[in-house]
Structures are given as C-alpha cells and as structure tokens.
Amino acid sequence: MFDALRHFNVAHNILMGYVDYYYRFKLITKRARIRFENRDWHGTQADARSRISLYREDVGKTTERIEKLLDGQRPGPEFWAEAKAAYAEEIAHFDTRNIAETFYNSVYRHFHQIGANRDLMFVARTGSYREYQGRTAISHDYQLGKKDLADIVRDLLHHFPFRAAWDDQERDIQLVADRWQSMIDHHGGRRTEDRLQVLRSVFYRNKSAYIVGRFFHQDDIYPFILPLLHPDGRGIMIDALLLASDQVTSIFSYHRSYFLADITVPSDMVDFLQTCMPSKQISELYNAIGFEKHGKTVFYRELIRHFRQTSGAGDDDDLARTQDASATPKEPSDPFITAPGIAGMVMYVFTTPSLNMVFKVIRDKFAPPKQVSAAHVKERYELVKHHDRVGRMADSYLFEQLALPEERFHPDCLRELLETAPSKVNIEDGKVHISHVYIEKKMVPLNLFLQDADEEMAQKALRDYGRAIKQLAAANIFPGDLLLKNFGVTRIKRVVFYDYDEIELVTDCNFRHIPEPQTYEQEMASQPWYYVGPHDIFPEEFPGFLMRAGPHLTYLRQVHGDIFDADFWNDVKARLLAGEIMDVFPYRSDQRFLQ
C-alpha cells in the first residue's frame, strides 16, 4: 500500500528533474555568446545538438527515479490526480510554469502512454500567456522622436557588449541608419510616435548572432533584425538590417535549427515575437527558441482547437471524443484524406483540407526498390532533428500513441491507413490509435507546383531547388533521392526537402564520374559494366531520373549544372572533411551590406 505522501514525493521528484533540466538548458544557452566571441563554431553546433538531447535525457532520468519510488506498483488515476495537484501547487508561481507542466506530462506519459486525460495531465493550458510575464522588461525601448537614427543604433549596440573587437562599428552604424531611413521614407516618413523595442536576449545559431526587435511606425509593426557575423581574421560586423516580415519569418522558420538564446520567460518572448510574425503559430515560435517539447504541447492544443472549430470533435480531454457522445455523428466538414501528390513507398501521408499540416506514418512494407527498414527511417528523422537544417529540411513533431477521432477520417483514407500500416494502427471505441506518426507543415510538392506554374515561377522554383541541394550539401547532407516529389514549396515559395529515408552524410558518400566505355559491348550494356560500391554515387545520372528532357531540365542545367558533376560534390566533401563550416545565410544575398 502506498504511504500517504508518496504522491507528493513523486511530484517532488518530477519537479527536481525539471529544475535540473532548465538549469542545464540555461547553461548551454549562456555559452552561446562565448562561442560567438571566440569563433567556436563547432562548439556552437555541438551545444545545439546536446540541448536537443537534454530534454529526453532528463525525462529519462526522472522516470527512472519515479519507477524506483513506486517500487513496481502501478497506482491508479486517483494517485496521479493527487500527484498532479501537488506539482501544480509547487509551480504555481514559476515564470516557466507552462514549460514545467510539459515536463510533467512527458514523465507521466511513460506510465500512461495512451490518451490525454486532463484530470491527470496538463492538457489544457492553466493560464493565459500574459500570466507568465517576467518581473523585468525583456526589451530596450526607444522613442525615435527627432533623434538621429545613427545615435539610436549606436545606443542599442551599447547594450550588447561583446568581448571581441568590432571590425568597424561606426561604418556598420551608418549602414544600418541609412537603410532604416530609406525604409521610413518609403512608408511616409518619420512620425513623432515612432518607437523601437529591441530584445535584451541575443539569438545565436551556427556562425551568426541576431539582435531582434520590433519597429512601430504608422500603426504598423515591422520586425527589426541585425544579423552579426564574426569572420576569421576580422572583428564583429553587422551583415544586414532586415525589416521585411517574410525575411524574418524565414529566419525563425520550422525548416531551420533552433536558436540558442538566454531567455528568462519563454512565453513573454513568444508573445513579443508573434507581434513581428503574426503568421507564425505559437507552437512554431516555442520550437524556434529551443523549447520544442513545449512547442509540441502547444501544437496539440492548436490541433484540438482546429478539430473543435471544424466539426466539434475533440475537447480538452481527448481528441477522439465528441462534445455529445449521444448525438448522431456529423459528416466531417474537414475529413482526413490522402495527401495530394505521388504516393511515397515508405510513408503513407494524410492531411485535412484546412489544416496546414500533414501526418506521416511509416508503412509496414516498402515497395521495391526500397530496401531500408523502419528503424533506419526513424534514425534518419533523428539525424535531421539534431542536424543543422539550413532552412532546407522540414522539422516534424513525433507523436506516439496518438488518438484521432474515427469519424474524422474519409473511408478511403482510413482503409489505406489500416492496409498499409496495420501494426501501427488500431481502432477502439471510435478512436484511431496510431503508435508512431510524424506531423509536419504542409507544402506543395515541387513536381505539382511546376505543373501549374507559369514560366517565371517555374524558373524561380528550379533556381531555389538547385540552391536547396547546394545548401544541404554545405551542411553535409546528401538527400539521396533528388526526385522533385521529395521537395516541397512553402507559403513564401521556398523549396524545402522533406523525404528523409535515403539521406546520407556527404562525407560518407563516394562521388564518381561514370567511366568511359572501352568496348562496344560496354557502351551498349543495359547494366553498369563497372564496379559500383554501396556508397558510390554518380551525379551524371541525376538528370535521367529527375525529370523528362524539356525546358525545365534545360534551365536547371543552365543555372545549377554543377550538381550533376562529381567534381562539385567532391570539392564540398573535401572542405567538410577539412573541418570547414560553410556559410549558409538565412536571408537573400542582396540584403547583405558587405558581400
């Protein structure tokens, strides 16, 4: 029998696990400034990877302590309701209460993997975002008035003292002021009420640091971002001033790695950032600042809200319940259907017309010539999660034991899901339980985009497709399967890769030229007459399976023909093996001050 305080001890151990996690999270982010000052780019990337693993490690350690405390017993709902209440009482005044609640949920799920019971978990949020605001301001505020813009820029840089020399700070200040003034002139000139707010936290990623703020001008809010570089042999410099919403949205996008930023109150920060990027979901912004597990929690709540708005299915307790179980089921206005495009051999993908997400389930059997295993596919997704995505690989949420309402599925979609992944899907009490599913942002497959695009848009997409391949290569990623259907076009017309089952590290590949045939028989052979190793890749063969001969392939050869040459890939490989971290800028080159 449990002692009277065991539920409190469970809550206390989970709380201690969370405190340890958050302390170590902060420690990693605080190192980012030192890495930037010392140009320790490999250290920055290592920190980014270790921080992603940190949450799982601390949840695992905490779960082990709880298992020892329970001593093999499995208490019922009443016990866990008391543990949740005790935990909630302890974190009631935490600035990071919402993050602490997600940590509790993660530990609890190890003991109850199916369902989301709000009596036993923190399913619905326990307060508004503004309840978590910190005690001190998160930004430096400036009233522009008639002040000289250069003086304002000079003053804001004073608040970010780096222990490294600047290349030419006065030059950079004037460049920023001139571009800022040009933007103001373009939008009607300065007003006395114009003001600027600059976040006190600096955002670090790879070889860059970002000073982030918002500019209030004529009843509009504009993002204000200063990307900083620290090149070899030179001092710190401002590389650009970004004032357009789409540029900033791309920097904080789901297809980029998470920032390292020393943030005191995450919800306060997210609230600030969303005013600059209103198209971003709250969940995406939590991801961007490194709290991807809480981002997943927020996404789940967004999904509940979407279900409620579109058909009434799904309440705060479980996605799979209807609001009135006795009512006659309604035809869903937004059913799950097979995602448009060419069906994948590894993944079955379904979506709903109005939800900007897709659900990807690994098939039980792969059609030839696919020879990978489900375990390999999961490893590839883990690789992408921990790797630098350079704006070219989609992030995803992994859900295990996700329950969706059966009535939301179109019959054809449910039938194919059950036929293609029977080991991962079962139906019980009106719920479709999926044991392993990836959820990603919806994109238009590139092959479909090109079918409907005019010549100008098609060429723009093909140029970005080539850039995507080159930027992935610079990040040590070879997509493996370069088919257009494995790339998507985002809302802002950016080409992003999303099919990971065949990706490899560039440094693990052997890029070769096709040998010249020595005899007529070799020249006419239907199969390679030369030895092909398991990691051998022949870029000259790419055009033959990418697309049919025609204007699209001709144009791609013109602008990015080097991706079909082994010499290009071997040059990138050599630089990577030498330890080089290549520059991949998350904004257009024409925005840079000193190119």
Coordinates of C-alpha atoms in Angstrom, one line a residue:
M1 CA 0.0 0.0 0.0
F2 CA 1.2 3.5 -0.8
D3 CA 2.1 5.8 2.1
A4 CA 0.1 9.0 2.4
L5 CA 2.8 11.2 1.0
R6 CA 4.0 9.1 -1.9
H7 CA 2.1 11.2 -4.4
F8 CA 3.9 14.3 -3.0
N9 CA 7.3 12.5 -3.4
V10 CA 6.5 11.7 -7.0
A11 CA 5.6 15.3 -7.7
H12 CA 8.7 16.5 -5.9
N13 CA 11.0 14.2 -7.9
I14 CA 9.4 15.4 -11.2
L15 CA 9.9 19.0 -10.0
M16 CA 13.6 18.3 -9.2
G17 CA 14.0 16.7 -12.7
Y18 CA 12.5 19.8 -14.3
V19 CA 14.7 22.2 -12.3
D20 CA 17.8 20.3 -13.3
Y21 CA 16.7 20.3 -17.0
Y22 CA 16.0 24.0 -17.0
Y23 CA 19.3 24.9 -15.3
R24 CA 21.3 22.8 -17.8
F25 CA 19.2 24.3 -20.7
K26 CA 20.1 27.8 -19.5
L27 CA 23.8 26.9 -19.0
I28 CA 24.0 25.8 -22.7
T29 CA 22.4 28.9 -24.0
K30 CA 24.6 31.2 -21.8
R31 CA 27.6 29.6 -23.5
A32 CA 26.5 30.8 -27.0
R33 CA 27.8 34.3 -26.6
I34 CA 31.3 33.0 -25.6
R35 CA 31.3 30.6 -28.6
F36 CA 30.4 33.5 -30.9
E37 CA 33.1 35.8 -29.4
N38 CA 35.7 33.0 -29.9
R39 CA 34.5 31.8 -33.3
D40 CA 34.0 28.4 -31.8
W41 CA 31.5 27.3 -34.5
H42 CA 31.9 23.6 -33.9
G43 CA 31.2 24.2 -30.2
T44 CA 28.1 26.1 -31.1
Q45 CA 26.8 23.3 -33.3
A46 CA 27.7 20.7 -30.6
D47 CA 25.8 22.7 -28.0
A48 CA 22.7 22.9 -30.3
R49 CA 22.7 19.1 -30.7
S50 CA 23.3 18.4 -27.0
R51 CA 20.5 20.8 -26.0
I52 CA 18.0 18.8 -28.2
S53 CA 19.1 15.6 -26.4
L54 CA 18.9 17.2 -23.0
Y55 CA 15.2 17.0 -22.5
R56 CA 14.9 13.4 -23.3
E57 CA 17.9 12.6 -21.0
D58 CA 16.4 14.4 -18.0
V59 CA 12.9 13.0 -18.6
G60 CA 14.5 9.5 -18.7
K61 CA 16.5 10.0 -15.5
T62 CA 13.4 11.4 -13.7
T63 CA 11.3 8.5 -14.9
E64 CA 13.8 6.0 -13.5
R65 CA 13.6 7.8 -10.1
I66 CA 9.8 7.6 -10.2
E67 CA 9.9 3.9 -11.0
K68 CA 12.2 3.2 -8.1
L69 CA 9.9 5.3 -5.8
L70 CA 6.8 3.3 -7.0
D71 CA 8.7 0.1 -6.4
G72 CA 7.0 -1.8 -9.2
Q73 CA 3.5 -0.7 -8.3
R74 CA 1.2 0.9 -10.8
P75 CA -1.1 3.4 -8.9
G76 CA -4.5 4.3 -10.3
P77 CA -6.0 7.6 -11.5
E78 CA -6.7 8.9 -8.0
F79 CA -3.0 8.8 -7.1
W80 CA -1.9 10.6 -10.3
A81 CA -4.6 13.2 -9.8
E82 CA -3.1 13.9 -6.4
A83 CA 0.4 14.0 -7.8
K84 CA -0.6 16.5 -10.5
A85 CA -2.3 18.7 -7.9
A86 CA 0.8 18.7 -5.7
Y87 CA 3.0 19.5 -8.6
A88 CA 0.7 22.3 -9.8
E89 CA 0.8 23.8 -6.3
E90 CA 4.7 23.9 -6.3
I91 CA 5.0 25.5 -9.8
A92 CA 2.1 27.9 -9.4
H93 CA 4.3 31.0 -9.3
F94 CA 7.0 29.8 -11.7
D95 CA 7.8 32.1 -14.6
T96 CA 8.2 29.0 -16.6
R97 CA 5.1 27.2 -15.3
N98 CA 4.0 26.2 -18.8
I99 CA 7.3 24.6 -19.6
A100 CA 7.3 22.8 -16.2
E101 CA 3.8 21.4 -17.0
T102 CA 5.0 19.9 -20.2
F103 CA 7.9 18.3 -18.4
Y104 CA 5.4 16.7 -16.0
N105 CA 3.4 15.4 -19.0
S106 CA 6.5 13.8 -20.5
V107 CA 7.3 11.9 -17.4
Y108 CA 3.6 10.9 -16.8
R109 CA 3.4 9.5 -20.4
H110 CA 5.9 6.8 -19.5
F111 CA 3.4 5.3 -17.2
H112 CA 0.2 6.0 -19.2
Q113 CA 1.0 6.1 -22.9
I114 CA -2.5 6.2 -24.4
G115 CA -4.9 9.1 -24.2
A116 CA -4.6 12.6 -22.8
N117 CA -6.7 12.9 -19.6
R118 CA -6.9 16.5 -18.4
D119 CA -7.6 15.3 -14.8
L120 CA -4.2 13.6 -14.8
M121 CA -2.1 15.7 -17.2
F122 CA -1.7 19.4 -18.1
V123 CA -3.7 19.1 -21.4
A124 CA -5.3 22.5 -21.4
R125 CA -3.2 25.5 -20.5
T126 CA -3.6 26.6 -16.9
G127 CA -3.4 30.4 -17.6
S128 CA -3.0 32.9 -20.4
Y129 CA 0.4 33.7 -21.8
R130 CA 0.4 37.1 -20.2
E131 CA 0.3 35.5 -16.7
Y132 CA 3.8 34.3 -17.2
Q133 CA 5.3 37.7 -17.9
G134 CA 8.6 38.4 -16.2
R135 CA 9.3 41.0 -13.5
T136 CA 11.7 42.9 -15.7
A137 CA 11.3 44.3 -19.2
I138 CA 12.5 41.9 -21.9
S139 CA 13.4 44.8 -24.3
H140 CA 15.2 48.1 -24.5
D141 CA 12.7 50.8 -25.7
Y142 CA 13.5 53.9 -27.8
Q143 CA 11.2 56.8 -28.7
L144 CA 12.5 58.0 -32.0
G145 CA 11.2 61.5 -32.0
K146 CA 13.7 63.6 -33.9
K147 CA 16.7 61.7 -32.7
D148 CA 19.4 60.8 -35.2
L149 CA 18.9 57.2 -36.3
A150 CA 22.7 56.6 -36.1
D151 CA 22.6 57.7 -32.5
I152 CA 19.8 55.2 -31.7
V153 CA 21.7 52.4 -33.4
R154 CA 24.9 53.3 -31.5
D155 CA 23.0 53.4 -28.2
L156 CA 21.3 50.0 -28.8
L157 CA 24.7 48.4 -29.6
H158 CA 26.0 49.7 -26.3
H159 CA 23.6 47.3 -24.6
F160 CA 25.3 44.3 -26.3
P161 CA 29.0 44.4 -25.2
F162 CA 30.9 41.6 -26.8
R163 CA 34.3 40.5 -25.5
A164 CA 35.7 40.8 -29.0
A165 CA 36.7 43.7 -31.2
W166 CA 34.4 45.1 -33.9
D167 CA 35.6 45.3 -37.5
D168 CA 34.3 48.9 -38.0
Q169 CA 31.3 49.7 -35.8
E170 CA 30.9 53.2 -37.0
R171 CA 30.7 52.0 -40.6
D172 CA 28.1 49.5 -39.6
I173 CA 26.0 52.0 -37.6
Q174 CA 25.8 54.3 -40.7
L175 CA 24.9 51.4 -43.0
V176 CA 22.0 50.4 -40.7
A177 CA 20.8 54.0 -40.2
D178 CA 20.8 54.7 -44.0
R179 CA 18.8 51.5 -44.8
W180 CA 16.4 52.2 -41.9
Q181 CA 15.9 55.8 -43.1
S182 CA 15.2 54.6 -46.6
M183 CA 12.5 52.2 -45.3
I184 CA 10.9 55.0 -43.2
D185 CA 10.9 57.4 -46.2
H186 CA 9.3 54.7 -48.3
H187 CA 6.5 54.3 -45.8
G188 CA 5.6 58.0 -45.4
G189 CA 8.4 59.5 -43.3
R190 CA 9.1 59.6 -39.6
R191 CA 6.3 60.2 -37.1
T192 CA 6.9 61.6 -33.5
E193 CA 5.2 58.5 -32.1
D194 CA 7.6 56.1 -33.9
R195 CA 9.3 53.8 -31.5
L196 CA 11.7 50.8 -31.4
Q197 CA 11.9 47.9 -29.0
V198 CA 14.9 45.6 -29.0
L199 CA 15.0 42.4 -27.1
R200 CA 17.7 42.1 -24.5
S201 CA 18.4 38.5 -25.5
V202 CA 20.7 37.8 -28.4
F203 CA 19.8 34.9 -30.7
Y204 CA 22.7 32.6 -31.7
R205 CA 22.7 30.0 -34.4
N206 CA 25.7 28.5 -36.3
K207 CA 28.1 31.3 -37.2
S208 CA 25.7 34.2 -36.6
A209 CA 24.2 36.3 -33.8
Y210 CA 20.9 38.2 -34.2
I211 CA 19.7 41.3 -32.4
V212 CA 16.0 41.2 -32.7
G213 CA 13.3 43.8 -32.2
R214 CA 10.2 45.5 -33.5
F215 CA 9.7 48.9 -35.0
F216 CA 6.3 50.7 -34.5
H217 CA 5.6 53.0 -37.4
Q218 CA 2.3 54.5 -38.6
D219 CA 0.1 51.9 -36.8
D220 CA 2.1 49.0 -38.2
I221 CA 4.7 46.8 -36.6
Y222 CA 7.8 45.9 -38.5
P223 CA 10.4 43.3 -37.4
F224 CA 13.9 44.8 -36.8
I225 CA 16.8 42.3 -37.0
L226 CA 20.5 42.9 -37.1
P227 CA 22.5 39.8 -38.1
L228 CA 26.0 39.8 -36.7
L229 CA 29.0 38.0 -38.1
H230 CA 32.5 37.3 -36.7
P231 CA 34.6 36.2 -39.7
D232 CA 38.0 34.8 -39.4
G233 CA 40.7 37.5 -39.3
R234 CA 38.2 40.3 -38.8
G235 CA 36.1 41.7 -36.0
I236 CA 32.4 41.6 -35.4
M237 CA 30.3 43.2 -38.1
I238 CA 26.6 43.8 -38.8
D239 CA 25.8 41.9 -42.0
A240 CA 22.3 43.3 -42.8
L241 CA 19.3 45.1 -41.5
L242 CA 16.1 43.0 -42.0
L243 CA 12.8 44.9 -41.9
A244 CA 10.5 42.7 -44.1
S245 CA 8.2 40.2 -42.5
D246 CA 8.9 37.4 -44.9
Q247 CA 12.7 37.7 -44.4
V248 CA 12.2 37.4 -40.6
T249 CA 9.7 34.7 -40.9
S250 CA 12.2 32.6 -42.8
I251 CA 14.9 33.2 -40.2
F252 CA 12.5 31.8 -37.5
S253 CA 11.2 29.1 -39.8
Y254 CA 10.4 25.5 -39.0
H255 CA 13.0 24.4 -41.6
R256 CA 15.9 25.9 -39.6
S257 CA 17.7 24.8 -36.5
Y258 CA 16.7 26.1 -33.1
F259 CA 18.2 29.3 -31.7
L260 CA 20.5 29.4 -28.7
A261 CA 19.1 32.4 -26.7
D262 CA 19.3 33.1 -23.0
I263 CA 15.6 33.7 -22.3
T264 CA 14.1 34.2 -18.8
V265 CA 10.4 33.9 -19.5
P266 CA 9.8 31.9 -22.7
S267 CA 6.1 32.8 -23.0
D268 CA 6.9 36.5 -22.7
M269 CA 9.4 36.1 -25.5
V270 CA 7.0 34.2 -27.7
D271 CA 4.3 36.9 -27.2
F272 CA 6.8 39.5 -28.3
L273 CA 7.9 37.6 -31.4
Q274 CA 4.5 36.8 -32.6
T275 CA 3.7 40.5 -33.0
C276 CA 6.5 40.6 -35.6
M277 CA 5.5 37.4 -37.2
P278 CA 1.7 37.1 -36.9
S279 CA 1.6 34.3 -39.5
K280 CA 3.6 32.1 -37.1
Q281 CA 1.8 29.7 -34.8
I282 CA 2.7 29.9 -31.1
S283 CA 4.0 26.3 -31.3
E284 CA 6.5 27.2 -34.1
L285 CA 7.9 30.1 -32.0
Y286 CA 8.5 27.8 -29.0
N287 CA 10.3 25.5 -31.3
A288 CA 12.4 28.3 -32.7
I289 CA 13.7 29.4 -29.3
G290 CA 14.6 25.8 -28.3
F291 CA 11.5 24.6 -26.3
E292 CA 10.4 22.2 -29.0
K293 CA 8.8 19.8 -26.5
H294 CA 6.6 22.5 -25.2
G295 CA 6.0 23.6 -28.8
K296 CA 4.6 20.1 -29.4
T297 CA 2.3 20.5 -26.4
V298 CA 1.1 23.8 -27.8
F299 CA 0.6 22.3 -31.2
Y300 CA -1.6 19.6 -29.7
R301 CA -3.7 22.3 -28.2
E302 CA -3.9 24.0 -31.6
L303 CA -5.0 20.7 -33.1
I304 CA -7.7 20.3 -30.5
R305 CA -8.9 23.9 -31.3
H306 CA -8.9 23.1 -35.0
F307 CA -11.0 20.0 -34.5
R308 CA -13.5 21.9 -32.4
Q309 CA -13.8 24.7 -35.0
T310 CA -14.3 22.4 -37.9
S311 CA -16.6 19.7 -36.6
G312 CA -17.0 19.9 -32.9
A313 CA -14.9 16.7 -32.4
G314 CA -12.2 16.8 -29.8
D315 CA -12.5 18.5 -26.4
D316 CA -9.9 19.5 -23.8
D317 CA -9.8 15.9 -22.6
D318 CA -9.2 13.9 -25.7
L319 CA -9.1 14.5 -29.5
A320 CA -11.2 11.4 -30.0
R321 CA -14.3 12.4 -28.1
T322 CA -17.2 14.3 -29.5
Q323 CA -18.9 17.0 -27.5
D324 CA -22.1 15.0 -27.3
A325 CA -21.5 11.2 -27.5
S326 CA -25.2 10.5 -27.8
A327 CA -25.7 12.7 -30.8
T328 CA -25.8 11.4 -34.4
P329 CA -22.3 11.7 -35.9
K330 CA -22.0 14.5 -38.4
E331 CA -20.3 14.2 -41.7
P332 CA -16.9 15.9 -41.0
S333 CA -16.5 19.2 -42.9
D334 CA -12.8 18.7 -42.9
P335 CA -12.0 15.0 -43.2
F336 CA -8.6 13.3 -43.2
I337 CA -7.8 12.4 -46.7
T338 CA -4.7 11.0 -48.6
A339 CA -2.3 13.9 -49.2
P340 CA -2.1 15.0 -52.8
G341 CA 0.9 14.0 -54.9
I342 CA 2.7 10.8 -55.8
A343 CA 2.3 8.3 -53.0
G344 CA 5.6 7.5 -51.2
M345 CA 6.9 4.0 -51.0
V346 CA 8.0 4.4 -47.3
M347 CA 5.4 6.8 -45.8
Y348 CA 1.7 7.0 -46.1
V349 CA 0.7 10.7 -45.8
F350 CA -2.7 12.1 -44.9
T351 CA -4.0 15.5 -44.2
T352 CA -7.2 17.6 -44.0
P353 CA -8.1 20.4 -46.5
S354 CA -8.0 23.2 -44.0
L355 CA -5.2 22.2 -41.6
N356 CA -1.7 23.3 -42.7
M357 CA -0.1 20.0 -41.5
V358 CA 0.4 16.5 -42.8
F359 CA 0.5 13.2 -40.9
K360 CA 3.2 10.7 -42.0
V361 CA 3.1 7.0 -41.0
I362 CA 5.8 4.5 -41.8
R363 CA 4.3 1.7 -43.9
D364 CA 4.8 -1.9 -42.7
K365 CA 6.2 -3.0 -46.0
F366 CA 8.1 -0.9 -48.6
A367 CA 7.6 -1.4 -52.3
P368 CA 10.6 -2.3 -54.4
P369 CA 13.3 -1.0 -54.9
K370 CA 13.2 0.4 -51.4
Q371 CA 15.4 -1.7 -49.1
V372 CA 15.5 0.4 -46.0
S373 CA 13.9 -0.7 -42.7
A374 CA 11.5 1.2 -40.4
A375 CA 14.3 1.5 -37.9
H376 CA 16.5 3.2 -40.5
V377 CA 13.8 5.7 -41.3
K378 CA 13.4 6.6 -37.7
E379 CA 17.2 7.0 -37.4
R380 CA 17.1 9.4 -40.4
Y381 CA 14.4 11.5 -38.7
E382 CA 16.5 11.7 -35.6
L383 CA 19.5 12.7 -37.6
V384 CA 17.6 15.6 -39.2
K385 CA 16.2 16.7 -35.8
H386 CA 19.8 17.0 -34.4
H387 CA 21.4 18.3 -37.6
D388 CA 21.7 21.9 -39.0
R389 CA 18.7 22.1 -41.3
V390 CA 20.0 25.3 -43.0
G391 CA 16.5 26.3 -44.0
R392 CA 16.1 23.3 -46.3
M393 CA 14.7 20.4 -44.2
A394 CA 11.3 20.4 -42.6
D395 CA 11.1 20.0 -38.8
S396 CA 8.5 17.5 -37.5
Y397 CA 6.7 16.5 -34.3
L398 CA 6.9 12.8 -33.4
F399 CA 3.7 11.6 -31.7
E400 CA 3.5 8.1 -30.2
Q401 CA 0.1 6.6 -29.3
L402 CA -1.8 9.5 -30.9
A403 CA -5.6 9.0 -30.8
L404 CA -7.7 10.7 -33.5
P405 CA -11.5 10.5 -33.9
E406 CA -12.6 7.8 -36.3
E407 CA -15.4 9.9 -37.7
R408 CA -12.9 12.5 -38.9
F409 CA -11.4 10.0 -41.5
H410 CA -12.7 9.7 -45.0
P411 CA -13.4 6.0 -45.6
D412 CA -10.7 5.7 -48.3
C413 CA -8.1 7.3 -46.1
L414 CA -8.8 5.0 -43.1
R415 CA -8.9 1.9 -45.3
E416 CA -5.5 2.7 -46.8
L417 CA -4.0 3.5 -43.4
L418 CA -5.2 0.2 -42.0
E419 CA -4.0 -1.7 -45.0
T420 CA -0.5 -0.1 -45.3
A421 CA 0.4 0.1 -41.6
P422 CA -1.7 -2.4 -39.6
S423 CA 1.0 -2.9 -37.0
K424 CA 0.8 0.8 -36.1
V425 CA -2.9 1.5 -36.3
N426 CA -5.9 0.1 -34.5
I427 CA -9.4 1.3 -33.9
E428 CA -11.0 1.2 -30.5
D429 CA -14.1 3.0 -29.0
G430 CA -14.3 5.3 -32.0
K431 CA -10.7 6.3 -31.9
V432 CA -7.9 5.6 -34.4
H433 CA -4.8 4.9 -32.4
I434 CA -1.5 5.5 -34.3
S435 CA 1.6 4.2 -32.4
H436 CA 4.1 6.3 -34.4
V437 CA 3.4 9.3 -36.6
Y438 CA 5.3 12.4 -37.8
I439 CA 3.5 15.6 -38.2
E440 CA 5.0 18.3 -40.5
K441 CA 4.0 21.5 -42.1
K442 CA 2.1 21.1 -45.4
M443 CA 3.9 22.1 -48.6
V444 CA 3.1 21.8 -52.3
P445 CA 5.2 19.0 -53.8
L446 CA 7.6 20.6 -56.2
N447 CA 6.5 18.3 -59.1
L448 CA 2.9 19.5 -58.7
F449 CA 4.0 23.1 -58.3
L450 CA 5.9 23.0 -61.6
Q451 CA 2.8 21.6 -63.4
D452 CA 0.7 24.6 -62.6
A453 CA 3.4 27.4 -62.5
D454 CA 4.0 29.8 -65.3
E455 CA 7.5 30.0 -66.8
E456 CA 8.7 32.8 -64.4
M457 CA 7.5 31.0 -61.3
A458 CA 8.8 27.6 -62.5
Q459 CA 12.2 29.0 -63.2
K460 CA 12.3 30.7 -59.7
A461 CA 11.4 27.3 -58.1
L462 CA 14.0 25.5 -60.1
R463 CA 16.7 28.0 -59.1
D464 CA 15.7 27.5 -55.5
Y465 CA 15.7 23.8 -55.9
G466 CA 19.3 23.9 -57.0
R467 CA 20.2 26.2 -54.1
A468 CA 18.5 23.8 -51.7
I469 CA 20.6 20.9 -52.9
K470 CA 23.8 23.0 -52.6
Q471 CA 22.9 24.3 -49.2
L472 CA 22.1 20.8 -47.9
A473 CA 25.5 19.7 -49.3
A474 CA 27.2 22.6 -47.4
A475 CA 25.6 21.2 -44.2
N476 CA 26.9 17.7 -45.0
I477 CA 23.6 16.3 -46.2
F478 CA 23.1 14.4 -49.4
P479 CA 19.4 13.9 -50.0
G480 CA 19.9 10.6 -51.7
D481 CA 16.7 10.8 -53.6
L482 CA 16.6 14.1 -55.5
L483 CA 13.2 13.5 -57.1
L484 CA 11.1 16.6 -57.3
K485 CA 8.2 14.9 -55.4
N486 CA 10.5 14.8 -52.3
F487 CA 10.8 18.6 -52.2
G488 CA 8.0 21.0 -51.3
V489 CA 7.3 24.6 -51.9
T490 CA 6.4 26.7 -48.8
R491 CA 4.0 29.6 -48.4
I492 CA 6.8 32.1 -49.2
K493 CA 7.8 30.0 -52.3
R494 CA 10.9 28.4 -50.7
V495 CA 11.9 24.9 -51.7
V496 CA 12.4 22.5 -48.8
F497 CA 13.3 18.9 -48.6
Y498 CA 11.1 16.5 -46.6
D499 CA 11.8 12.9 -47.6
Y500 CA 14.5 11.6 -45.3
D501 CA 14.7 7.8 -45.7
E502 CA 17.7 7.9 -48.1
I503 CA 19.7 10.8 -46.8
E504 CA 23.4 10.3 -46.1
L505 CA 26.2 12.5 -44.9
V506 CA 28.1 13.9 -47.9
T507 CA 31.3 12.8 -46.1
D508 CA 30.1 9.2 -46.2
C509 CA 29.5 9.1 -49.9
N510 CA 31.8 8.3 -52.8
F511 CA 31.1 10.6 -55.7
R512 CA 32.4 9.2 -59.0
H513 CA 32.4 10.0 -62.7
I514 CA 31.0 7.3 -64.9
P515 CA 34.0 5.6 -66.6
E516 CA 34.3 5.8 -70.3
P517 CA 33.4 2.5 -72.0
Q518 CA 36.3 0.7 -73.6
T519 CA 34.4 -1.6 -75.9
Y520 CA 31.2 -1.6 -77.9
E521 CA 29.7 -4.2 -75.6
Q522 CA 30.4 -2.0 -72.6
E523 CA 28.8 1.0 -74.4
M524 CA 25.6 -0.9 -75.2
A525 CA 25.3 -2.8 -71.9
S526 CA 22.0 -2.3 -70.1
Q527 CA 23.6 -2.7 -66.7
P528 CA 26.8 -1.0 -65.4
W529 CA 29.8 -2.9 -66.6
Y530 CA 32.0 -1.3 -63.9
Y531 CA 32.1 -2.0 -60.2
V532 CA 29.6 0.1 -58.1
G533 CA 30.1 0.1 -54.3
P534 CA 27.4 0.5 -51.7
H535 CA 28.2 4.2 -51.2
D536 CA 29.1 5.1 -54.8
I537 CA 27.1 7.9 -56.4
F538 CA 27.2 9.1 -60.0
P539 CA 25.9 12.7 -60.3
E540 CA 25.9 12.4 -64.1
E541 CA 22.9 10.1 -63.7
F542 CA 20.8 12.6 -61.8
P543 CA 19.1 14.3 -64.8
G544 CA 17.8 10.9 -66.1
F545 CA 15.5 10.3 -63.2
L546 CA 14.8 13.9 -62.0
M547 CA 12.6 14.9 -64.9
R548 CA 12.0 14.3 -68.5
A549 CA 14.0 16.2 -71.1
G550 CA 12.5 19.6 -71.8
P551 CA 12.6 23.3 -70.8
H552 CA 12.7 22.6 -67.1
L553 CA 15.7 20.3 -67.3
T554 CA 17.4 22.6 -69.8
Y555 CA 17.0 25.6 -67.5
L556 CA 18.2 23.6 -64.4
R557 CA 21.3 22.6 -66.3
Q558 CA 22.0 26.2 -67.1
V559 CA 21.7 27.6 -63.6
H560 CA 22.8 24.6 -61.5
G561 CA 24.5 22.2 -63.9
D562 CA 27.4 21.7 -61.4
I563 CA 25.2 19.5 -59.2
F564 CA 25.4 16.9 -62.0
D565 CA 29.2 16.8 -61.7
A566 CA 31.1 14.6 -59.3
D567 CA 33.8 17.3 -59.0
F568 CA 31.3 19.7 -57.3
W569 CA 30.4 17.1 -54.7
N570 CA 34.0 16.0 -54.1
D571 CA 35.0 19.6 -53.6
V572 CA 32.3 20.1 -50.9
K573 CA 33.2 16.8 -49.3
A574 CA 36.9 17.8 -49.1
R575 CA 36.0 21.1 -47.4
L576 CA 33.8 19.3 -44.9
L577 CA 36.4 16.7 -44.1
A578 CA 38.9 19.6 -43.5
G579 CA 36.5 20.8 -40.8
E580 CA 35.1 23.8 -42.6
I581 CA 31.7 25.0 -41.5
M582 CA 30.3 26.7 -44.7
D583 CA 28.3 29.9 -44.7
V584 CA 24.6 29.5 -45.5
F585 CA 22.8 32.8 -44.9
P586 CA 19.1 32.7 -44.0
Y587 CA 18.4 35.9 -46.0
R588 CA 18.9 37.0 -49.5
S589 CA 22.4 38.0 -50.5
D590 CA 21.2 41.3 -51.9
Q591 CA 20.3 42.2 -48.3
R592 CA 23.9 42.0 -47.1
F593 CA 25.9 45.2 -46.5
L594 CA 29.4 43.8 -47.3
Q595 CA 29.2 40.9 -49.7

